[in-house]
CSV table of C-alpha atoms in Angstrom, one decimal:
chain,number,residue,atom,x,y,z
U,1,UNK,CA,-3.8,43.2,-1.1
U,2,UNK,CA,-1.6,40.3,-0.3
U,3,UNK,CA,-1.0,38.0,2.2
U,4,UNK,CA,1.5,35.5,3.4
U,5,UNK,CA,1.4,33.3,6.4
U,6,UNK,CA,3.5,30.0,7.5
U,7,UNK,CA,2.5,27.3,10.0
U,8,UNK,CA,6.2,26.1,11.5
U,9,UNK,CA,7.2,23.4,13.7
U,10,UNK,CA,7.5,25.6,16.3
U,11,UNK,CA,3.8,26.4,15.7
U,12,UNK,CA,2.5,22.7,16.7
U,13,UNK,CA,1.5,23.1,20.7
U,14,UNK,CA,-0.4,26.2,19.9
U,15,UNK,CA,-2.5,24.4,16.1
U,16,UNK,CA,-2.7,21.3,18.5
U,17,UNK,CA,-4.7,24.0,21.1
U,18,UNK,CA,-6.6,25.0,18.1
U,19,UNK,CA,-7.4,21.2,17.4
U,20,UNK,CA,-5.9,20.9,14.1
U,21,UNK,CA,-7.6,17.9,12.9
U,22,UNK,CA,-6.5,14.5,12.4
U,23,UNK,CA,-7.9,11.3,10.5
U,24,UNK,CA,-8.4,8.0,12.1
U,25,UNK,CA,-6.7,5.0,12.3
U,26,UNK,CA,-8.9,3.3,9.9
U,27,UNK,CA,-8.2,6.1,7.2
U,28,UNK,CA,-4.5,5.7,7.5
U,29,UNK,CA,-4.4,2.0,7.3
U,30,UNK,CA,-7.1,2.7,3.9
U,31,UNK,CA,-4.1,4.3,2.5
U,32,UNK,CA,-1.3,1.9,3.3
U,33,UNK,CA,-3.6,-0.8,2.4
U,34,UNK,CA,-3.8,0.5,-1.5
U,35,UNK,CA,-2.4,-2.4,-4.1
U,36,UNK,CA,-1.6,0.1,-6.9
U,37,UNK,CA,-1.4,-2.9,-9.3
U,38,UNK,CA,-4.8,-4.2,-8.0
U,39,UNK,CA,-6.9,-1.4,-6.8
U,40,UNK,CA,-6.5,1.2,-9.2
U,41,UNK,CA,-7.3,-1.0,-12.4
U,42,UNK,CA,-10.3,-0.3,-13.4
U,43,UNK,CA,-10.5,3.6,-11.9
U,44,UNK,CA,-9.5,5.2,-15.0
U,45,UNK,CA,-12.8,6.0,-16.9
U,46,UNK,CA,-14.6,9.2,-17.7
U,47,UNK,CA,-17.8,10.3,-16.0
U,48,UNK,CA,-20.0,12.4,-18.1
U,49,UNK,CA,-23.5,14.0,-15.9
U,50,UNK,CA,-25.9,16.9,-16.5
U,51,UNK,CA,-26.9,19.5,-13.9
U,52,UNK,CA,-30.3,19.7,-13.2
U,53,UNK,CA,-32.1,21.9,-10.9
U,54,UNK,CA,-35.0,21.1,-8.8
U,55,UNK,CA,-37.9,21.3,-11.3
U,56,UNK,CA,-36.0,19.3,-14.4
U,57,UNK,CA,-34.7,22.4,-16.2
U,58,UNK,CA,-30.9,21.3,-17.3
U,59,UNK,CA,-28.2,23.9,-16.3
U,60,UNK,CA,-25.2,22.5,-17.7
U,61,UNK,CA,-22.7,19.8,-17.3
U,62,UNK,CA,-20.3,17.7,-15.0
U,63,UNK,CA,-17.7,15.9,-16.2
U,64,UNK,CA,-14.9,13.7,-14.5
U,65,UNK,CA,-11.7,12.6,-16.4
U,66,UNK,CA,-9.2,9.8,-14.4
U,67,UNK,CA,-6.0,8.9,-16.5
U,68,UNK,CA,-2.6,7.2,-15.3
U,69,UNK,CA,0.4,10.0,-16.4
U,70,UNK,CA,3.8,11.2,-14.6
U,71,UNK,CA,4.7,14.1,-12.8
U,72,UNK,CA,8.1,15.3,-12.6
U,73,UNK,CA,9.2,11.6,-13.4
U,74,UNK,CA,6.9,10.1,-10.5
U,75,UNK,CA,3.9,7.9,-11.8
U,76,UNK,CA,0.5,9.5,-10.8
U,77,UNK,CA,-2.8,10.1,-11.7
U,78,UNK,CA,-3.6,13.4,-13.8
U,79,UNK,CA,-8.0,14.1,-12.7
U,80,UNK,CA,-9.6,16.9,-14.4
U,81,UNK,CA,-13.6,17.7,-13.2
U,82,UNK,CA,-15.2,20.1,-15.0
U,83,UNK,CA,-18.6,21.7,-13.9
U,84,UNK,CA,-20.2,24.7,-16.1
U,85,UNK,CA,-23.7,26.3,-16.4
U,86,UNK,CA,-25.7,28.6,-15.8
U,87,UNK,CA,-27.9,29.3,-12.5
U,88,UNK,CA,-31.0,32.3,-13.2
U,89,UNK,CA,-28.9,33.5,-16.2
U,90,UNK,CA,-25.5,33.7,-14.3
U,91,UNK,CA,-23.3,31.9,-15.6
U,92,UNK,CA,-20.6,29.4,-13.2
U,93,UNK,CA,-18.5,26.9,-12.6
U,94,UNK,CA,-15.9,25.3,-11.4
U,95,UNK,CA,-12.6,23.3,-12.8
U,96,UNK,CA,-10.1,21.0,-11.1
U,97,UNK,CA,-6.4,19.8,-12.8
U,98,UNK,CA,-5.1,17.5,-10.0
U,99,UNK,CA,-1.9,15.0,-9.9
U,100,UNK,CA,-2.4,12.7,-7.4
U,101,UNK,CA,0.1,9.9,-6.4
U,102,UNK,CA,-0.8,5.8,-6.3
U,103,UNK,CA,-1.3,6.4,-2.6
U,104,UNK,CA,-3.6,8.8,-3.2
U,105,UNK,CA,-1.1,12.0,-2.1
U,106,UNK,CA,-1.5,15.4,-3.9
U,107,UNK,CA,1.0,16.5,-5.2
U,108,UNK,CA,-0.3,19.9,-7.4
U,109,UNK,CA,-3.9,20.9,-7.9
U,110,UNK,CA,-5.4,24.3,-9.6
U,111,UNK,CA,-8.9,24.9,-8.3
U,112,UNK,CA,-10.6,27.3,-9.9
U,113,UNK,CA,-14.3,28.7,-9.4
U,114,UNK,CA,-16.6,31.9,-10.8
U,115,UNK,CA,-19.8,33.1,-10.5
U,116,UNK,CA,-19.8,36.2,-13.9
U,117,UNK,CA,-22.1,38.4,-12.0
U,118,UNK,CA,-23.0,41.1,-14.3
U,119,UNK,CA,-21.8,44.4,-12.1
U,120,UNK,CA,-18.8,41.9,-9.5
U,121,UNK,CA,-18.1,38.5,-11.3
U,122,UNK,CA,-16.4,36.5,-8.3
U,123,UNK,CA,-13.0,34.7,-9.1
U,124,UNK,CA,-11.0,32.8,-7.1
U,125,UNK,CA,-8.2,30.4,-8.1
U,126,UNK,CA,-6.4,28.5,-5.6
U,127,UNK,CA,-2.9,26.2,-6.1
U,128,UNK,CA,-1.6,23.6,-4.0
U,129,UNK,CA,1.7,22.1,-4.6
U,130,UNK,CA,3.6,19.6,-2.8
U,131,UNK,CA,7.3,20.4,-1.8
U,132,UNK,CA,10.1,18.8,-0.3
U,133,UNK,CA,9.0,19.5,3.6
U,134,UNK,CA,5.9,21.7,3.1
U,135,UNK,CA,2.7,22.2,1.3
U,136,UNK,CA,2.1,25.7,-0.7
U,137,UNK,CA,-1.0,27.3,-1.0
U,138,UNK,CA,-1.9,30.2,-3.0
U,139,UNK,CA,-5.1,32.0,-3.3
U,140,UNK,CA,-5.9,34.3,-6.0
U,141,UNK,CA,-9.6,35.9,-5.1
U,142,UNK,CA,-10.7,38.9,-7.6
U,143,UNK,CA,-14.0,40.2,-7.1
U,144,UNK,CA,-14.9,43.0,-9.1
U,145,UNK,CA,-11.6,45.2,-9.1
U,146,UNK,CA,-10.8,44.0,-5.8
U,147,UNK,CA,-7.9,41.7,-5.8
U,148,UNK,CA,-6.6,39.4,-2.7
U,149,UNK,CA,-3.7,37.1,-2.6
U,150,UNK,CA,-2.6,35.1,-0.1
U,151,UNK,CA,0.3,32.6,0.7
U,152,UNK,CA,0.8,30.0,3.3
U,153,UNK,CA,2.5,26.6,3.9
U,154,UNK,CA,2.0,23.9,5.9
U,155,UNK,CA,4.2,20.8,6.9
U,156,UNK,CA,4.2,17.7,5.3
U,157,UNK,CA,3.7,16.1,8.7
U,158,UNK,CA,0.2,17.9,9.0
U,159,UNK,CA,-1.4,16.8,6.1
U,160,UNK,CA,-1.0,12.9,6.7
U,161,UNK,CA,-4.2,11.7,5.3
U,162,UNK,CA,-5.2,14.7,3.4
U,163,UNK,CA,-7.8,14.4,0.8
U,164,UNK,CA,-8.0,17.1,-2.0
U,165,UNK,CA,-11.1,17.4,-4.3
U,166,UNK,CA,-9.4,16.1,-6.7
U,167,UNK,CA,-7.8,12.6,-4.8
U,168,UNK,CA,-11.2,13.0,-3.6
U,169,UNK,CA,-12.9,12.3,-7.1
U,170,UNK,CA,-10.3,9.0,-7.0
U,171,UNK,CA,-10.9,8.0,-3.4
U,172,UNK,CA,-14.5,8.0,-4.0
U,173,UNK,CA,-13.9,5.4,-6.7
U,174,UNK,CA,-11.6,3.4,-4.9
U,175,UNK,CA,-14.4,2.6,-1.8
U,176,UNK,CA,-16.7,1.5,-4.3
U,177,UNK,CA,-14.1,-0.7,-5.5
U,178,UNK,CA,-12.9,-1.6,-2.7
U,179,UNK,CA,-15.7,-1.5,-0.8
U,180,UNK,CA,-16.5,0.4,2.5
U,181,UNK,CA,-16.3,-1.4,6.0
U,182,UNK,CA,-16.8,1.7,8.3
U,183,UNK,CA,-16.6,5.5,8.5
U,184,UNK,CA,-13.6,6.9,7.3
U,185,UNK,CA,-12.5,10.2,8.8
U,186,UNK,CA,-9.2,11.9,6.4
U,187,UNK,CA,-8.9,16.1,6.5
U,188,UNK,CA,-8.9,18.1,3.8
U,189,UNK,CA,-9.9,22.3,2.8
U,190,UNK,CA,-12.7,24.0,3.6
U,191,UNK,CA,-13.9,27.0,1.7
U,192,UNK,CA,-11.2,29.3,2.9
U,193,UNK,CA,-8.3,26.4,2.5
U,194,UNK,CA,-8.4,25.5,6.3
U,195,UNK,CA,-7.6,22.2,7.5
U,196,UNK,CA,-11.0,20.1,9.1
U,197,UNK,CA,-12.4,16.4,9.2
U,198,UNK,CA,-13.2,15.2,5.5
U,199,UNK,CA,-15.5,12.6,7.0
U,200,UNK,CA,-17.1,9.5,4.3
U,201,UNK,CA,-19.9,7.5,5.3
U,202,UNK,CA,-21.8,4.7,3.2
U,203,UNK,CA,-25.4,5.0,2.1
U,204,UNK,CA,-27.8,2.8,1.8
U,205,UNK,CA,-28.2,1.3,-1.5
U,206,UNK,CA,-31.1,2.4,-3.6
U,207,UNK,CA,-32.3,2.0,-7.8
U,208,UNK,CA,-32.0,4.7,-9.9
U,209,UNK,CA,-33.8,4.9,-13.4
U,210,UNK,CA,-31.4,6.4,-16.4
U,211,UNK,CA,-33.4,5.9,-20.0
U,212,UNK,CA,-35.6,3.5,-18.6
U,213,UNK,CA,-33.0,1.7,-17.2
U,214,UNK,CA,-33.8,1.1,-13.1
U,215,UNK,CA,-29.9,0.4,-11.7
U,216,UNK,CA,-28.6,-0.2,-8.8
U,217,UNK,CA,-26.6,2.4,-6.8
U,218,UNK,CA,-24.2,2.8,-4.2
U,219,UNK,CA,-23.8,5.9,-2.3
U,220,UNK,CA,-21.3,7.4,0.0
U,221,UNK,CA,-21.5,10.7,1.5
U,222,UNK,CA,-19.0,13.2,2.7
U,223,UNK,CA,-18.7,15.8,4.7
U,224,UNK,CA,-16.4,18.8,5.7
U,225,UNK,CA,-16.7,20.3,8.8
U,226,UNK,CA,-15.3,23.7,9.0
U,227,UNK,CA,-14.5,24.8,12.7
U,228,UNK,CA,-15.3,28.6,11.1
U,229,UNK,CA,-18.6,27.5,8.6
U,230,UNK,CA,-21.4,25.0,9.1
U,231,UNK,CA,-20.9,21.7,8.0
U,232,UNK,CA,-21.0,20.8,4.3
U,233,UNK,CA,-22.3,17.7,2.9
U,234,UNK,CA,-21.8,15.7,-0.8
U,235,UNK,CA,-23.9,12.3,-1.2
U,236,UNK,CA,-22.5,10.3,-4.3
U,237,UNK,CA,-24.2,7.6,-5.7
U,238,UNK,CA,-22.3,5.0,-8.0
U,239,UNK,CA,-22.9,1.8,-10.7
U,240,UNK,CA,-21.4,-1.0,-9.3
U,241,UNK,CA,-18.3,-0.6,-11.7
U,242,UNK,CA,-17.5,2.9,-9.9
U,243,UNK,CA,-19.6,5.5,-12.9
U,244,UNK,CA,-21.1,8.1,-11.1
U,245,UNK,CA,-24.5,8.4,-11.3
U,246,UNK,CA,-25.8,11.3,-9.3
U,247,UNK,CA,-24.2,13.8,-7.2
U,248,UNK,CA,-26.0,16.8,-4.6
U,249,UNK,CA,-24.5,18.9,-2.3
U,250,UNK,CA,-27.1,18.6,0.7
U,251,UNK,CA,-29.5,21.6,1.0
U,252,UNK,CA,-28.8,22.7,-2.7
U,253,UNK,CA,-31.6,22.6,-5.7
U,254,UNK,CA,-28.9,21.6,-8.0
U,255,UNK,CA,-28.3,18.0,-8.4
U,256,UNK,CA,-25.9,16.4,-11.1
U,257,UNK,CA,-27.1,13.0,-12.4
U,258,UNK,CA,-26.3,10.6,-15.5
U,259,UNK,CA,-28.3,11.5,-18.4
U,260,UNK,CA,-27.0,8.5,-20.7
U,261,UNK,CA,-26.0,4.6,-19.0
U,262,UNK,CA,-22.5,4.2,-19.8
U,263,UNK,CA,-20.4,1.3,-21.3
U,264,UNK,CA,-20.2,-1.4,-18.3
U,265,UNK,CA,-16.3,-1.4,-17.8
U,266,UNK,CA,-15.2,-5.2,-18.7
U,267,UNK,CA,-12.7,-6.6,-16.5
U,268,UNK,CA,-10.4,-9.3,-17.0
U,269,UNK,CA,-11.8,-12.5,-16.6
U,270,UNK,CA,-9.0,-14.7,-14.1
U,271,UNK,CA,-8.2,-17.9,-15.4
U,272,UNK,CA,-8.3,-20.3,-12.3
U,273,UNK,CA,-4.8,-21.8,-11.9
U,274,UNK,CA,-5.1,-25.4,-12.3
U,275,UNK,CA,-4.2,-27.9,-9.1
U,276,UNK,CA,-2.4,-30.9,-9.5
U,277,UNK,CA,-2.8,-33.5,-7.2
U,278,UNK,CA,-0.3,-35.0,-5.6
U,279,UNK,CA,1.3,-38.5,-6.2
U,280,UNK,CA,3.4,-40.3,-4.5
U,281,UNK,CA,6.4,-41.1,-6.3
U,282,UNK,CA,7.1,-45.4,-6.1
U,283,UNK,CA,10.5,-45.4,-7.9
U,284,UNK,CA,11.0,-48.5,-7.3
U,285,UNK,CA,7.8,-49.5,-9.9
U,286,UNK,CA,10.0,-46.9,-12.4
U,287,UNK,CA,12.3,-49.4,-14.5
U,288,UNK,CA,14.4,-46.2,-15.6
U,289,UNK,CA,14.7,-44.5,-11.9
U,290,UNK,CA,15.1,-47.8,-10.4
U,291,UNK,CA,18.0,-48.2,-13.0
U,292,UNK,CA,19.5,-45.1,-11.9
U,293,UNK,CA,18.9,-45.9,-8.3
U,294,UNK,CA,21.4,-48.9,-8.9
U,295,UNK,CA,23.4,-47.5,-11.1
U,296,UNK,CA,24.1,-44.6,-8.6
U,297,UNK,CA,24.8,-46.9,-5.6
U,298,UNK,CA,27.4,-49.1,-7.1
U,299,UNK,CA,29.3,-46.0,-7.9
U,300,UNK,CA,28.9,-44.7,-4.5
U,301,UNK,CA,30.1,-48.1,-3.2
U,302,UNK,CA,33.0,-48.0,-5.5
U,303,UNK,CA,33.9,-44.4,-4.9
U,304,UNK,CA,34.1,-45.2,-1.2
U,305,UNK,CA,35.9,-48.3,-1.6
U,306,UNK,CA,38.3,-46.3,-3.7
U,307,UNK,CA,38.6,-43.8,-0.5
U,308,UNK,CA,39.3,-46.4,2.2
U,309,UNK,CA,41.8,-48.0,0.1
U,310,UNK,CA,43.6,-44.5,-0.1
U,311,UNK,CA,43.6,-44.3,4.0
U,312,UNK,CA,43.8,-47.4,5.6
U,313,UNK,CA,44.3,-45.8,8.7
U,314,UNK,CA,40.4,-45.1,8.5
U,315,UNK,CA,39.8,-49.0,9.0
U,316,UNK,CA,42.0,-49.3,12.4
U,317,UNK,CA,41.1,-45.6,13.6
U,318,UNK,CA,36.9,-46.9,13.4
U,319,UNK,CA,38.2,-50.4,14.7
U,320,UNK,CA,39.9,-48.6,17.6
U,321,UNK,CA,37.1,-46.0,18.7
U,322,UNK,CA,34.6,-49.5,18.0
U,323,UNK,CA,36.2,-51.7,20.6
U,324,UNK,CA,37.0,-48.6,23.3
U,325,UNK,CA,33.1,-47.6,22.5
U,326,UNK,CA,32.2,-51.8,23.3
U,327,UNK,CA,34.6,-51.6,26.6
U,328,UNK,CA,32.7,-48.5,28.3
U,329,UNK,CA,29.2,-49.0,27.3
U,330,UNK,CA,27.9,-45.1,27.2
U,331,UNK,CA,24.7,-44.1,28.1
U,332,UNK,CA,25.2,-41.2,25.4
U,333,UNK,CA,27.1,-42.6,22.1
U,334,UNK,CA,26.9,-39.4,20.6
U,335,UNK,CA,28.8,-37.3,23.5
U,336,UNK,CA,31.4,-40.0,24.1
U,337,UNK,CA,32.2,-39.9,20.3
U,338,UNK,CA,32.4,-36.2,20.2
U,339,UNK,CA,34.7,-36.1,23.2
U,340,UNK,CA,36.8,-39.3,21.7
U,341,UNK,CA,37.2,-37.6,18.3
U,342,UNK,CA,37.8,-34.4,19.9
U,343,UNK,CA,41.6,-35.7,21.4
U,344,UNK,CA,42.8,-36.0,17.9
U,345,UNK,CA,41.9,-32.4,17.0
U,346,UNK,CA,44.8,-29.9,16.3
U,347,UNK,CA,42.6,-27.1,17.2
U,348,UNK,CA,42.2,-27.9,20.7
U,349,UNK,CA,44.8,-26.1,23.1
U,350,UNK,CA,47.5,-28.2,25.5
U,351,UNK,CA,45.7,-28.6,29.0
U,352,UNK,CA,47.4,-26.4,31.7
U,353,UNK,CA,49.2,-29.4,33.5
U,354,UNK,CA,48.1,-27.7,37.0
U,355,UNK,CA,44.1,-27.7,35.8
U,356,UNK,CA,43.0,-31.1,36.6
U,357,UNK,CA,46.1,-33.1,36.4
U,358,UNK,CA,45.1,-35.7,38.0
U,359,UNK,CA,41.3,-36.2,36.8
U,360,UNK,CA,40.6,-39.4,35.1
U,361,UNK,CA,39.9,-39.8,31.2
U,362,UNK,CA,39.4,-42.7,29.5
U,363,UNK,CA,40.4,-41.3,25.8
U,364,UNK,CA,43.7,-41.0,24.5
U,365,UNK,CA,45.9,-37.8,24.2
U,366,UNK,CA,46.9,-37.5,20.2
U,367,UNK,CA,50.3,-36.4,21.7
U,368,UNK,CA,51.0,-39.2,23.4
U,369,UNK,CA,49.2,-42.1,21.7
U,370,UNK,CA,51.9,-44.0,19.9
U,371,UNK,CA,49.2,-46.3,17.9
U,372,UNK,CA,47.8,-42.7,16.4
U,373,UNK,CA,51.2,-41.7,15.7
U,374,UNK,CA,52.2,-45.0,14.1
U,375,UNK,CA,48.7,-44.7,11.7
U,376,UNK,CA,49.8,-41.1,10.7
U,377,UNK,CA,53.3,-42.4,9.1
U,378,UNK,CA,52.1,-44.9,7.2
């Protein structure tokens, strides 16, 4: 049996009807926050746990892998989870390859789970792959000699803030990290692949003994609300350097914890950077800036001595605009000097003689000033 379906554009009024979910504000601004070069430096560790049910009895293993690699050229993160066991003598499990981008995007997962029942063993395999404009999602689900497939895509637009179980492994390490202000509300899959609120929530801190070690653990729980299924629930707890310690879905008699305390991750200790007061700079106590000083201002004086001696009609053009200055007395030196100066420009057009012919002016047309004229022939 197979199955295709596609959520277009065109499709939006009637998935907003259906209230196709949508994270918050505060997720969003989560993600854009993210400092690759910062955040994501000590995330990259293994996890190792065993599965334990209710009474004590182990039932097999969890382990979590988190290692930087490139997909199709683009730096990412590779995650791989494994879980195996066996539950009454039926063996399970379930295994996640993810590539997730440093702004915690998926960009290809392969979720796979089975239950080996001994007369219908359940299979289902599901692929997500990120595409130019949409997201792909196949579904492979063989139980017994029954075999469904099904196909659908999604818009990129509709799975801002999405959150697969893989990026999900890696977001849970980055808000321990990173720490966790308020509830965060992304979207990611429910059972059957649709969309609903992924939403996180911190717990209450609380010790946990591992080989007769007591630790201190962080927890974060998250839940999926499916608008077809009832809620589901995961509470996490973490060391303080982001190892996983235990692991329950709510309502289940299996819960995953940390048989062995792991290495404590070292991080790079940050040299301070040293500050330098600072002083004030008296030159003039400084025999060899002092001597410069001096040296630098006689050649200044000489060089401009040099240049005056070249124009002479500098000397009688400052003496000229001195004395007419001394005569009218200005309440503003600066305009009447721009307006003086401005009559021996070349740049400046002829007046039209029938604009203000007749209006007064106390400066001198270039034109007609025969002591400018006699300065520029020497």
């Amino acid at each position: 049996i197979t199955q295709s379906s596609q959520i277009t554009s065109e499709q939006l009024l009637q998935q907003e009807r259906l209230e196709i979910p949508k994270p918050n504000s505060d997720s969003l601004h989560y993600l854009e926050e993210l400092v690759p070069e910062e955040d994501f430096k000590y995330v990259m560790f293994d996890d190792n746990l065993v599965t334990v049910s209710d009474t004590g009895k182990e039932l097999g293993e969890f382990t979590v892998t988190v290692e930087p690699t490139r997909y199709k050229g683009l730096e990412c993160f590779l995650i791989h989870a494994n879980s195996h066991g066996s539950i009454d003598g039926v063996p399970c499990g379930t295994s996640i390859v993810c590539y997730v981008s440093k702004c915690l995007e998926t960009l290809e997962q392969q979720h796979h789970e089975y239950v080996k029942l001994e007369n219908c063993p359940l299979d289902r395999k599901t692929f997500l792959m990120r595409q130019s404009e949409n997201y792909t999602v196949n579904r492979i689900i063989t139980q017994g000699e029954d075999v469904q497939r099904t196909t659908k895509t999604i818009p990129v637009e509709l799975m801002r803030g999405f959150i697969s179980e893989g990026s999900n492994l890696l977001l849970h390490r980055l808000l321990i990290e990173k720490g966790m202000e308020t509830d965060l509300q992304f979207i990611s899959f429910d059972s059957e692949t649709n969309l609903c609120p992924a939403i996180y929530k911190r717990l209450d801190e609380r010790t946990q003994t591992v080989e007769t070690v007591e630790l201190r653990v962080f927890g974060i729980e998250r839940t999926i609300s499916s608008s077809v299924d009832l809620p589901t629930s995961w509470q996490s707890y973490f060391m303080k350097d982001g190892h996983l310690t235990n692991r329950v879905q709510v309502g289940s008699p299996v819960t995953m914890k940390l048989a062995k305390v792991p290495l404590k991750i070292e991080r790079d200790e940050e040299t301070p950077k040293p500050v330098f007061e600072k002083k004030d700079l008296k030159w003039e106590e400084d025999l060899q800036l002092h001597s410069r000083f001096l040296d630098r201002k006689e050649e200044l004086k000489g060089d401009h001595a040099t240049y005056m001696c070249h124009h002479p009609e500098l000397r009688a053009l400052l003496a000229d605009f001195l004395q007419f200055l001394l005569l009218r007395k200005p309440d503003d030196v600066i305009a009447f000097a721009a307006n003086y100066f401005a009559a021996f420009s070349t740049l400046i057009p002829d007046p039209s003689p029938y604009m203000a012919s007749n209006a007064p002016t106390p400066f001198p047309a270039s034109r007609t000033n025969a002591k400018i004229d006699e300065l520029r022939n020497l």
